Short mmCIF file of C-alpha atoms and ligand atoms in Angstrom, two decimals:
data_model
loop_
_atom_site.label_atom_id
_atom_site.label_comp_id
_atom_site.label_asym_id
_atom_site.label_seq_id
_atom_site.Cartn_x
_atom_site.Cartn_y
_atom_site.Cartn_z
CA MET A 1 139.66 130.27 114.93
CA ALA A 2 136.51 128.89 113.33
CA GLN A 3 136.31 125.14 112.83
CA LEU A 4 135.46 123.40 109.60
CA HIS A 5 133.94 119.98 110.20
CA LEU A 6 134.21 117.44 107.42
CA LEU A 7 131.57 114.83 106.65
CA PRO A 8 132.35 111.22 107.60
CA GLY A 9 134.80 109.63 105.14
CA LYS A 10 135.64 112.96 103.53
CA ASP A 11 139.09 113.25 105.08
CA ARG A 12 140.63 110.79 102.65
CA SER A 13 142.01 113.26 100.14
CA LEU A 14 143.49 115.29 102.99
CA ALA A 15 145.19 112.16 104.29
CA LEU A 16 146.75 111.87 100.83
CA ARG A 17 147.88 115.51 101.18
CA HIS A 18 145.65 116.94 98.51
CA PRO A 19 145.18 120.59 99.54
CA TRP A 20 141.61 121.24 98.34
CA ILE A 21 138.45 120.76 100.37
CA PHE A 22 135.38 120.77 98.12
CA ALA A 23 131.95 121.98 99.23
CA GLY A 24 130.64 118.41 99.13
CA ALA A 25 133.09 117.35 101.85
CA VAL A 26 132.01 120.01 104.33
CA ASP A 27 129.53 119.22 107.08
CA ARG A 28 129.50 122.64 108.79
CA LEU A 29 131.51 125.59 109.94
CA SER A 30 131.36 126.36 113.63
CA GLY A 31 132.28 129.89 114.64
CA ARG A 32 132.61 132.87 112.33
CA ALA A 33 135.00 133.16 109.42
CA ARG A 34 135.25 135.75 106.70
CA PRO A 35 136.59 134.93 103.24
CA GLY A 36 140.30 134.14 103.45
CA ASP A 37 140.32 133.59 107.22
CA THR A 38 142.26 130.62 108.52
CA VAL A 39 140.08 127.81 109.82
CA GLU A 40 140.88 124.62 111.68
CA VAL A 41 139.89 121.54 109.68
CA LEU A 42 138.46 118.65 111.67
CA ALA A 43 137.58 115.10 110.65
CA ALA A 44 134.03 113.94 111.42
CA SER A 45 135.52 112.29 114.52
CA GLY A 46 136.66 115.73 115.73
CA ARG A 47 140.35 114.98 115.09
CA PRO A 48 142.23 118.10 113.89
CA LEU A 49 143.76 117.57 110.45
CA ALA A 50 144.97 120.84 109.01
CA ARG A 51 144.68 124.61 108.85
CA ALA A 52 143.15 126.05 105.71
CA ALA A 53 141.99 129.26 104.08
CA TRP A 54 138.21 129.63 103.98
CA SER A 55 136.71 130.37 100.54
CA PRO A 56 132.96 130.48 101.12
CA GLN A 57 132.14 131.55 97.54
CA SER A 58 134.13 128.87 95.76
CA LYS A 59 133.33 125.22 95.15
CA ILE A 60 136.81 124.67 96.54
CA ARG A 61 135.58 125.69 99.98
CA ALA A 62 138.99 125.66 101.66
CA ARG A 63 142.66 125.37 100.67
CA VAL A 64 145.11 123.84 103.11
CA TRP A 65 147.95 126.04 104.31
CA THR A 66 149.43 123.40 106.57
CA PHE A 67 148.81 119.75 107.35
CA ASP A 68 150.24 120.37 110.82
CA PRO A 69 147.14 121.32 112.84
CA GLU A 70 149.41 123.09 115.37
CA GLU A 71 151.29 125.34 112.91
CA SER A 72 150.37 129.02 113.06
CA VAL A 73 149.55 130.75 109.81
CA ASP A 74 151.14 134.16 110.27
CA ASP A 75 153.83 136.41 108.75
CA ALA A 76 156.57 133.99 109.81
CA PHE A 77 154.74 131.11 108.10
CA PHE A 78 154.87 132.93 104.75
CA LYS A 79 158.52 133.81 105.24
CA ARG A 80 159.37 130.15 105.88
CA ARG A 81 157.37 128.90 102.93
CA VAL A 82 158.71 131.44 100.42
CA GLN A 83 162.27 130.84 101.62
CA ALA A 84 161.75 127.10 101.13
CA CYS A 85 160.58 127.78 97.55
CA LEU A 86 163.76 129.70 96.89
CA GLU A 87 165.92 126.92 98.33
CA ARG A 88 164.16 124.27 96.22
CA ARG A 89 165.04 126.26 93.11
CA ARG A 90 168.62 126.86 94.23
CA ALA A 91 169.05 123.08 94.32
CA ILE A 92 168.52 122.84 90.55
CA PRO A 93 171.62 124.00 88.66
CA ASP A 94 169.62 124.44 85.47
CA LEU A 95 167.52 127.24 86.91
CA ARG A 96 169.18 130.59 86.43
CA ASP A 97 167.76 133.87 87.64
CA GLU A 98 168.58 135.75 84.47
CA ALA A 99 166.21 133.57 82.42
CA GLY A 100 163.24 134.47 84.62
CA LEU A 101 162.17 132.18 87.43
CA ARG A 102 158.88 131.02 88.86
CA LEU A 103 159.62 131.32 92.55
CA VAL A 104 156.23 130.21 93.87
CA HIS A 105 154.01 127.77 91.98
CA GLY A 106 150.84 127.74 94.07
CA GLU A 107 149.52 124.52 95.57
CA SER A 108 152.54 122.49 94.45
CA ASP A 109 154.79 124.80 96.48
CA GLY A 110 152.59 124.62 99.57
CA LEU A 111 151.18 128.10 98.93
CA PRO A 112 147.71 127.68 97.41
CA GLY A 113 146.48 130.58 95.31
CA LEU A 114 149.90 132.22 95.03
CA ILE A 115 152.08 132.61 91.96
CA ALA A 116 155.29 134.65 92.08
CA ASP A 117 157.51 135.10 89.02
CA CYS A 118 160.89 136.85 89.11
CA TYR A 119 162.12 138.85 86.14
CA GLY A 120 165.43 140.46 87.06
CA ASP A 121 164.80 142.90 89.92
CA THR A 122 161.04 142.68 89.44
CA VAL A 123 158.72 140.16 91.06
CA VAL A 124 155.21 139.72 89.68
CA VAL A 125 152.77 138.33 92.18
CA GLN A 126 149.40 136.79 91.38
CA LEU A 127 146.89 136.10 94.13
CA THR A 128 144.11 133.81 92.94
CA ALA A 129 142.29 132.69 96.10
CA ALA A 130 140.62 134.32 99.10
CA GLY A 131 143.36 133.07 101.46
CA SER A 132 146.35 134.34 99.52
CA ASP A 133 144.48 137.60 98.87
CA LYS A 134 143.98 138.09 102.58
CA TRP A 135 147.68 137.56 103.31
CA ARG A 136 148.83 139.97 100.56
CA SER A 137 151.04 142.12 102.79
CA ALA A 138 152.68 139.15 104.55
CA ILE A 139 153.35 137.58 101.15
CA VAL A 140 154.83 140.78 99.77
CA GLY A 141 157.07 141.06 102.84
CA ALA A 142 158.20 137.45 102.46
CA LEU A 143 158.97 137.90 98.75
CA ARG A 144 160.94 141.06 99.48
CA GLN A 145 162.96 139.38 102.14
CA ALA A 146 163.69 136.23 100.13
CA THR A 147 164.62 137.93 96.86
CA GLY A 148 165.79 141.42 97.79
CA CYS A 149 163.81 142.59 94.76
CA GLU A 150 163.29 146.29 94.22
CA ARG A 151 159.99 146.14 92.39
CA ILE A 152 156.84 144.11 92.96
CA TYR A 153 153.94 144.23 90.55
CA GLU A 154 150.59 142.63 91.29
CA ARG A 155 148.78 140.86 88.45
CA SER A 156 145.79 139.51 90.31
CA ASP A 157 143.62 139.70 87.21
CA SER A 158 143.18 136.05 86.30
CA ASP A 159 139.63 134.80 85.68
CA VAL A 160 139.74 132.31 88.54
CA ARG A 161 139.46 135.17 91.05
CA ARG A 162 135.84 135.57 90.06
CA LEU A 163 135.10 132.07 91.38
CA GLU A 164 136.34 133.29 94.75
CA GLY A 165 134.25 136.46 94.63
CA LEU A 166 137.38 138.59 94.27
CA ALA A 167 137.63 141.61 91.96
CA PRO A 168 140.67 141.96 89.68
CA VAL A 169 143.58 143.95 91.12
CA SER A 170 146.66 145.11 89.22
CA GLY A 171 149.35 147.63 89.98
CA TRP A 172 152.77 148.33 91.44
CA ILE A 173 153.03 147.37 95.11
CA LEU A 174 156.66 148.31 95.44
CA GLY A 175 158.99 150.36 93.28
CA CYS A 176 158.45 153.03 90.73
CA ALA A 177 155.81 152.65 88.08
CA SER A 178 157.64 154.72 85.50
CA GLY A 179 160.58 152.32 85.35
CA ASP A 180 161.36 150.28 82.25
CA MET A 181 159.86 146.86 81.84
CA PRO A 182 162.25 144.12 82.97
CA HIS A 183 164.39 142.13 80.57
CA ILE A 184 165.40 138.53 80.83
CA SER A 185 168.05 136.56 79.01
CA GLU A 186 166.97 133.05 78.10
CA TYR A 187 170.03 131.09 76.97
CA GLY A 188 171.53 134.30 75.65
CA VAL A 189 168.37 135.55 73.95
CA ARG A 190 167.13 138.84 75.37
CA MET A 191 163.41 139.29 75.87
CA LYS A 192 161.48 142.23 77.25
CA VAL A 193 158.72 141.23 79.66
CA ASP A 194 155.58 143.32 79.73
CA VAL A 195 154.51 142.66 83.30
CA VAL A 196 151.63 145.15 83.06
CA SER A 197 149.77 143.96 79.99
CA GLY A 198 151.47 140.74 78.84
CA HIS A 199 149.77 137.36 79.28
CA LYS A 200 149.88 135.64 82.67
CA THR A 201 152.59 137.51 84.61
CA GLY A 202 154.09 138.75 81.33
CA PHE A 203 155.90 135.71 79.94
CA TYR A 204 155.41 131.97 79.46
CA LEU A 205 158.11 130.77 81.83
CA ASP A 206 156.57 127.30 81.65
CA GLN A 207 157.88 126.76 78.11
CA ARG A 208 161.53 127.59 78.89
CA ASP A 209 162.86 124.01 78.60
CA ASN A 210 160.86 123.47 75.43
CA ARG A 211 162.17 126.64 73.83
CA ARG A 212 165.66 125.33 74.53
CA LEU A 213 164.73 122.04 72.88
CA ALA A 214 163.39 123.95 69.86
CA ARG A 215 166.73 125.72 69.64
CA GLU A 216 168.57 122.41 69.70
CA LEU A 217 166.34 120.97 66.99
CA ALA A 218 166.09 123.98 64.69
CA GLY A 219 169.55 123.87 63.08
CA GLY A 220 169.20 123.95 59.27
CA ARG A 221 165.44 123.42 59.48
CA THR A 222 162.61 125.44 57.95
CA THR A 223 160.51 126.23 61.00
CA LEU A 224 156.88 127.18 61.57
CA ASN A 225 155.96 128.59 64.98
CA CYS A 226 152.21 128.79 65.52
CA PHE A 227 150.83 130.94 68.37
CA CYS A 228 154.18 132.70 68.66
CA TYR A 229 153.14 135.38 71.22
CA THR A 230 156.23 137.56 71.84
CA GLY A 231 158.50 135.30 69.80
CA GLY A 232 160.03 133.05 72.46
CA PHE A 233 160.24 129.87 70.38
CA SER A 234 160.96 131.83 67.18
CA LEU A 235 164.01 133.60 68.59
CA GLN A 236 165.39 130.40 70.10
CA ALA A 237 164.96 128.66 66.74
CA LEU A 238 166.86 131.48 65.04
CA ALA A 239 169.57 131.18 67.69
CA GLY A 240 169.74 127.48 66.93
CA GLY A 241 170.46 128.11 63.26
CA ALA A 242 167.02 127.61 61.69
CA ARG A 243 167.01 128.06 57.92
CA SER A 244 163.85 130.18 58.23
CA VAL A 245 161.23 130.85 60.89
CA LEU A 246 157.66 131.73 59.99
CA SER A 247 155.75 132.88 63.10
CA ILE A 248 151.99 133.26 63.34
CA ASP A 249 149.83 134.93 65.96
CA SER A 250 146.44 136.63 65.83
CA SER A 251 147.54 139.40 68.20
CA GLY A 252 149.07 142.48 66.59
CA PRO A 253 150.51 143.78 69.90
CA ALA A 254 152.12 140.38 70.62
CA LEU A 255 153.75 140.39 67.17
CA ALA A 256 154.95 143.96 67.67
CA ARG A 257 156.65 142.82 70.89
CA ALA A 258 158.10 139.82 69.10
CA ARG A 259 159.67 142.11 66.50
CA ASP A 260 160.99 144.37 69.28
CA ASN A 261 162.48 141.33 70.98
CA LEU A 262 164.20 140.29 67.79
CA ALA A 263 165.64 143.81 67.48
CA LEU A 264 167.04 143.43 71.01
CA ASN A 265 169.18 140.56 69.67
CA PRO A 266 171.36 141.89 66.84
CA GLN A 267 173.29 138.60 66.91
CA LEU A 268 170.26 136.81 65.39
CA PRO A 269 169.69 136.66 61.60
CA ALA A 270 166.57 138.84 61.35
CA GLU A 271 166.31 138.25 57.61
CA ARG A 272 165.36 134.62 58.28
CA ALA A 273 162.31 135.64 60.35
CA GLU A 274 158.86 136.26 58.93
CA TRP A 275 155.94 137.36 61.12
CA ARG A 276 152.34 136.90 60.13
CA GLU A 277 149.26 138.28 61.90
CA ALA A 278 146.60 135.65 61.26
CA ASP A 279 144.29 133.08 62.73
CA VAL A 280 146.31 129.87 62.96
CA PHE A 281 143.39 127.66 61.93
CA ALA A 282 142.88 129.61 58.69
CA GLU A 283 146.57 130.17 58.03
CA LEU A 284 147.48 126.48 58.28
CA ARG A 285 144.89 125.82 55.59
CA GLU A 286 146.37 128.59 53.45
CA LEU A 287 149.87 127.22 53.82
CA LYS A 288 148.65 123.80 52.75
CA ASN A 289 146.88 125.27 49.73
CA ALA A 290 150.07 127.15 48.86
CA ASP A 291 151.93 123.83 49.06
CA ARG A 292 154.32 125.03 51.76
CA ARG A 293 156.24 122.46 53.82
CA PHE A 294 158.33 122.71 56.99
CA ASP A 295 160.96 120.62 58.78
CA LEU A 296 159.96 121.73 62.29
CA ILE A 297 156.54 122.89 63.47
CA ILE A 298 155.71 124.24 66.92
CA LEU A 299 152.10 124.35 68.08
CA ASP A 300 151.67 126.08 71.43
CA PRO A 301 148.04 127.20 71.46
CA PRO A 302 146.22 128.99 74.30
CA LYS A 303 144.19 127.02 76.80
CA PHE A 304 141.32 125.62 74.72
CA ALA A 305 139.83 123.76 77.71
CA PRO A 306 140.07 125.62 81.02
CA SER A 307 138.19 122.74 82.67
CA ALA A 308 136.95 119.25 81.84
CA LEU A 309 133.59 120.79 80.87
CA HIS A 310 135.14 122.22 77.70
CA ALA A 311 137.14 119.12 76.89
CA GLU A 312 135.10 117.97 73.92
CA ARG A 313 135.17 121.19 71.93
CA ALA A 314 138.79 121.71 72.86
CA ALA A 315 139.68 118.21 71.68
CA ARG A 316 138.31 119.09 68.24
CA ALA A 317 140.39 122.27 68.12
CA TYR A 318 143.57 120.41 69.14
CA ARG A 319 142.83 117.73 66.59
CA ASP A 320 142.29 120.23 63.76
CA ILE A 321 145.55 122.13 64.21
CA ASN A 322 147.53 118.93 64.64
CA VAL A 323 146.05 117.40 61.48
CA PHE A 324 147.18 120.45 59.54
CA ALA A 325 150.59 120.48 61.14
CA PHE A 326 151.16 116.81 60.24
CA ARG A 327 150.16 117.57 56.63
CA LEU A 328 152.64 120.45 56.45
CA LEU A 329 155.68 118.44 57.59
CA ASN A 330 158.42 117.39 55.24
CA PRO A 331 159.55 113.73 55.43
CA SER A 332 161.36 113.17 58.78
CA GLY A 333 159.90 116.47 59.98
CA LEU A 334 159.44 117.23 63.66
CA LEU A 335 156.34 118.43 65.48
CA MET A 336 156.44 119.98 68.95
CA THR A 337 152.83 120.07 70.04
CA TYR A 338 151.36 121.24 73.36
CA SER A 339 148.25 121.53 75.44
CA CYS A 340 148.14 123.69 78.56
CA SER A 341 144.50 122.81 79.24
CA GLY A 342 143.78 121.47 82.70
CA GLY A 343 140.75 119.72 81.22
CA ILE A 344 142.82 117.59 78.81
CA SER A 345 144.83 114.81 80.41
CA SER A 346 148.18 113.80 78.95
CA GLU A 347 146.68 110.47 77.89
CA LEU A 348 143.80 112.20 76.10
CA PHE A 349 146.24 114.58 74.43
CA ARG A 350 148.36 111.71 73.17
CA GLN A 351 145.22 110.11 71.78
CA ILE A 352 144.16 113.34 70.02
CA VAL A 353 147.58 113.77 68.43
CA GLY A 354 147.52 110.11 67.38
CA GLU A 355 144.15 110.58 65.69
CA ALA A 356 145.44 113.71 63.99
CA ALA A 357 148.41 111.85 62.47
CA LEU A 358 146.07 109.14 61.26
CA ALA A 359 143.68 111.68 59.71
CA ALA A 360 146.61 113.40 58.02
CA GLY A 361 147.78 110.06 56.63
CA ARG A 362 151.19 110.35 58.32
CA GLU A 363 153.10 107.67 60.17
CA ALA A 364 154.47 109.33 63.30
CA ARG A 365 156.14 108.43 66.56
CA ILE A 366 156.73 110.14 69.87
CA LEU A 367 160.40 110.94 70.47
CA ARG A 368 159.90 112.74 73.75
CA ARG A 369 157.20 113.69 76.20
CA LEU A 370 157.50 117.32 77.20
CA SER A 371 156.47 119.31 80.25
CA ALA A 372 157.10 122.43 82.29
CA PRO A 373 160.53 123.09 83.87
CA ALA A 374 161.62 122.44 87.45
CA ASP A 375 160.49 125.85 88.71
CA HIS A 376 156.93 124.67 87.96
CA PRO A 377 156.94 121.62 90.25
CA VAL A 378 153.97 119.30 90.55
CA ALA A 379 153.26 118.10 94.08
CA LEU A 380 152.83 114.33 93.93
CA ALA A 381 149.45 114.64 95.63
CA PHE A 382 148.27 117.41 93.31
CA SER A 383 147.84 116.07 89.79
CA GLU A 384 145.93 119.26 88.86
CA GLY A 385 149.35 120.93 88.84
CA GLU A 386 150.36 118.99 85.74
CA TYR A 387 148.62 121.24 83.23
CA LEU A 388 151.28 121.56 80.50
CA LYS A 389 151.91 118.52 78.37
CA GLY A 390 153.66 118.26 75.07
CA LEU A 391 154.90 115.73 72.57
CA LEU A 392 157.85 115.79 70.26
CA CYS A 393 156.80 113.72 67.27
CA GLN A 394 158.59 112.73 64.11
CA VAL A 395 156.88 111.75 60.87
CA GLU A 396 158.23 109.29 58.34
N1 SAH B 401 154.56 129.97 72.63
C1 SAH B 401 154.44 131.25 73.30
C2 SAH B 401 153.17 131.38 74.10
C3 SAH B 401 151.89 131.17 73.31
S1 SAH B 401 150.51 131.91 74.06
C4 SAH B 401 155.71 131.49 74.13
O1 SAH B 401 156.54 130.56 74.28
O2 SAH B 401 155.88 132.58 74.63
C5 SAH B 401 149.23 131.70 72.93
C6 SAH B 401 149.20 132.74 71.82
O3 SAH B 401 148.18 132.34 70.91
C7 SAH B 401 148.83 134.17 72.20
O4 SAH B 401 149.85 135.03 71.79
C8 SAH B 401 147.54 134.48 71.43
O5 SAH B 401 147.53 135.81 70.89
C9 SAH B 401 147.59 133.50 70.32
N2 SAH B 401 146.33 133.05 69.74
C10 SAH B 401 145.20 132.65 70.38
N3 SAH B 401 144.29 132.19 69.50
C11 SAH B 401 144.86 132.29 68.27
C12 SAH B 401 144.43 131.95 66.94
N4 SAH B 401 143.24 131.39 66.72
N5 SAH B 401 145.28 132.17 65.92
C13 SAH B 401 146.50 132.72 66.13
N6 SAH B 401 146.96 133.04 67.36
C14 SAH B 401 146.14 132.84 68.41
#
């Protein structure tokens, strides 16, 4: 095994159990290692600290597999880790398989560069780093053993692979490609998950708790769902007894899926749903000009700031949509507003939403701070894992 020597003083973040080793912390690599190979990490003093996956092309030069310098990284390692992920989720009564489940949440689950989402009998795996890519077959074996799933689809097509020098890879690893797309049932609402061409692994599992909250809040309320994608929040709002639900997205295919999902749920009042293909920024302006008002507004935009570099422009975009949302609320109206940008901290987001209320001339308060559900854990040492933040606000 090659050895990765850290510069003096650069072992601090490892001591705190942060799993990333940045290029600036590396003194040298002794021995040969190809991308994804396991290397032994040594402090400047020569003391072994960890075993990590070598990513020579990335600024994150290595990702720690284990802080036990004696632990082998092999097939059995991945079986143990994936099994532990499953057991962590089994401990939470709220997490039910039928609603879709994130089984492995990367760094925060001790498996850097690996995402695995379960939709019924189908597992979608996403490998985003050289190390996880190298261990593909061990990971697939471990997922099979832990879940007993019949189908595994690989969606290793996220942009971050490029930073690792990895090409995009998608396709069925296990099971028949001609099969139907999986369905999930989220609190009794059926949704079809397009694992092949949907966003992320097909569905936004990270908003499950928040969709349930929207359902609880929607009763009797006129509702506006911006960035509706395949209708997750919209259908839950209908299930919760919303008076009406207007849903906006710029993607025609996403709206088509949303309509299909509504049709899968004949128990829901389809006549209360309206779908609009439009740019949210322009449409919010239109709604204001048309003097429309709503009792509940949901703003769940895409990632405007993938990293801190884009934070400033993103902050403007978040501010703009939130100003319009505040203007469109009826008295006592509720706003559920989100940012999934890693580059926007929760404190900055709160500040942006505060400025938006001020600019809209609305008095507002935070009723709840919102986040991702328990199958998207955040390791205490890994604050980067806390990407989704939301606020439930009420205006006067
Ligand atoms: N709330 C959804 C997920 C939203 S994903 C859920 O719970 O499933 C973000 C969505 O925003 C995508 O569907 C994308 O098509 C849409 N989108 C991105 N930019 C947009 C814009 N400017 N106007 C309208 N929709 C946009």
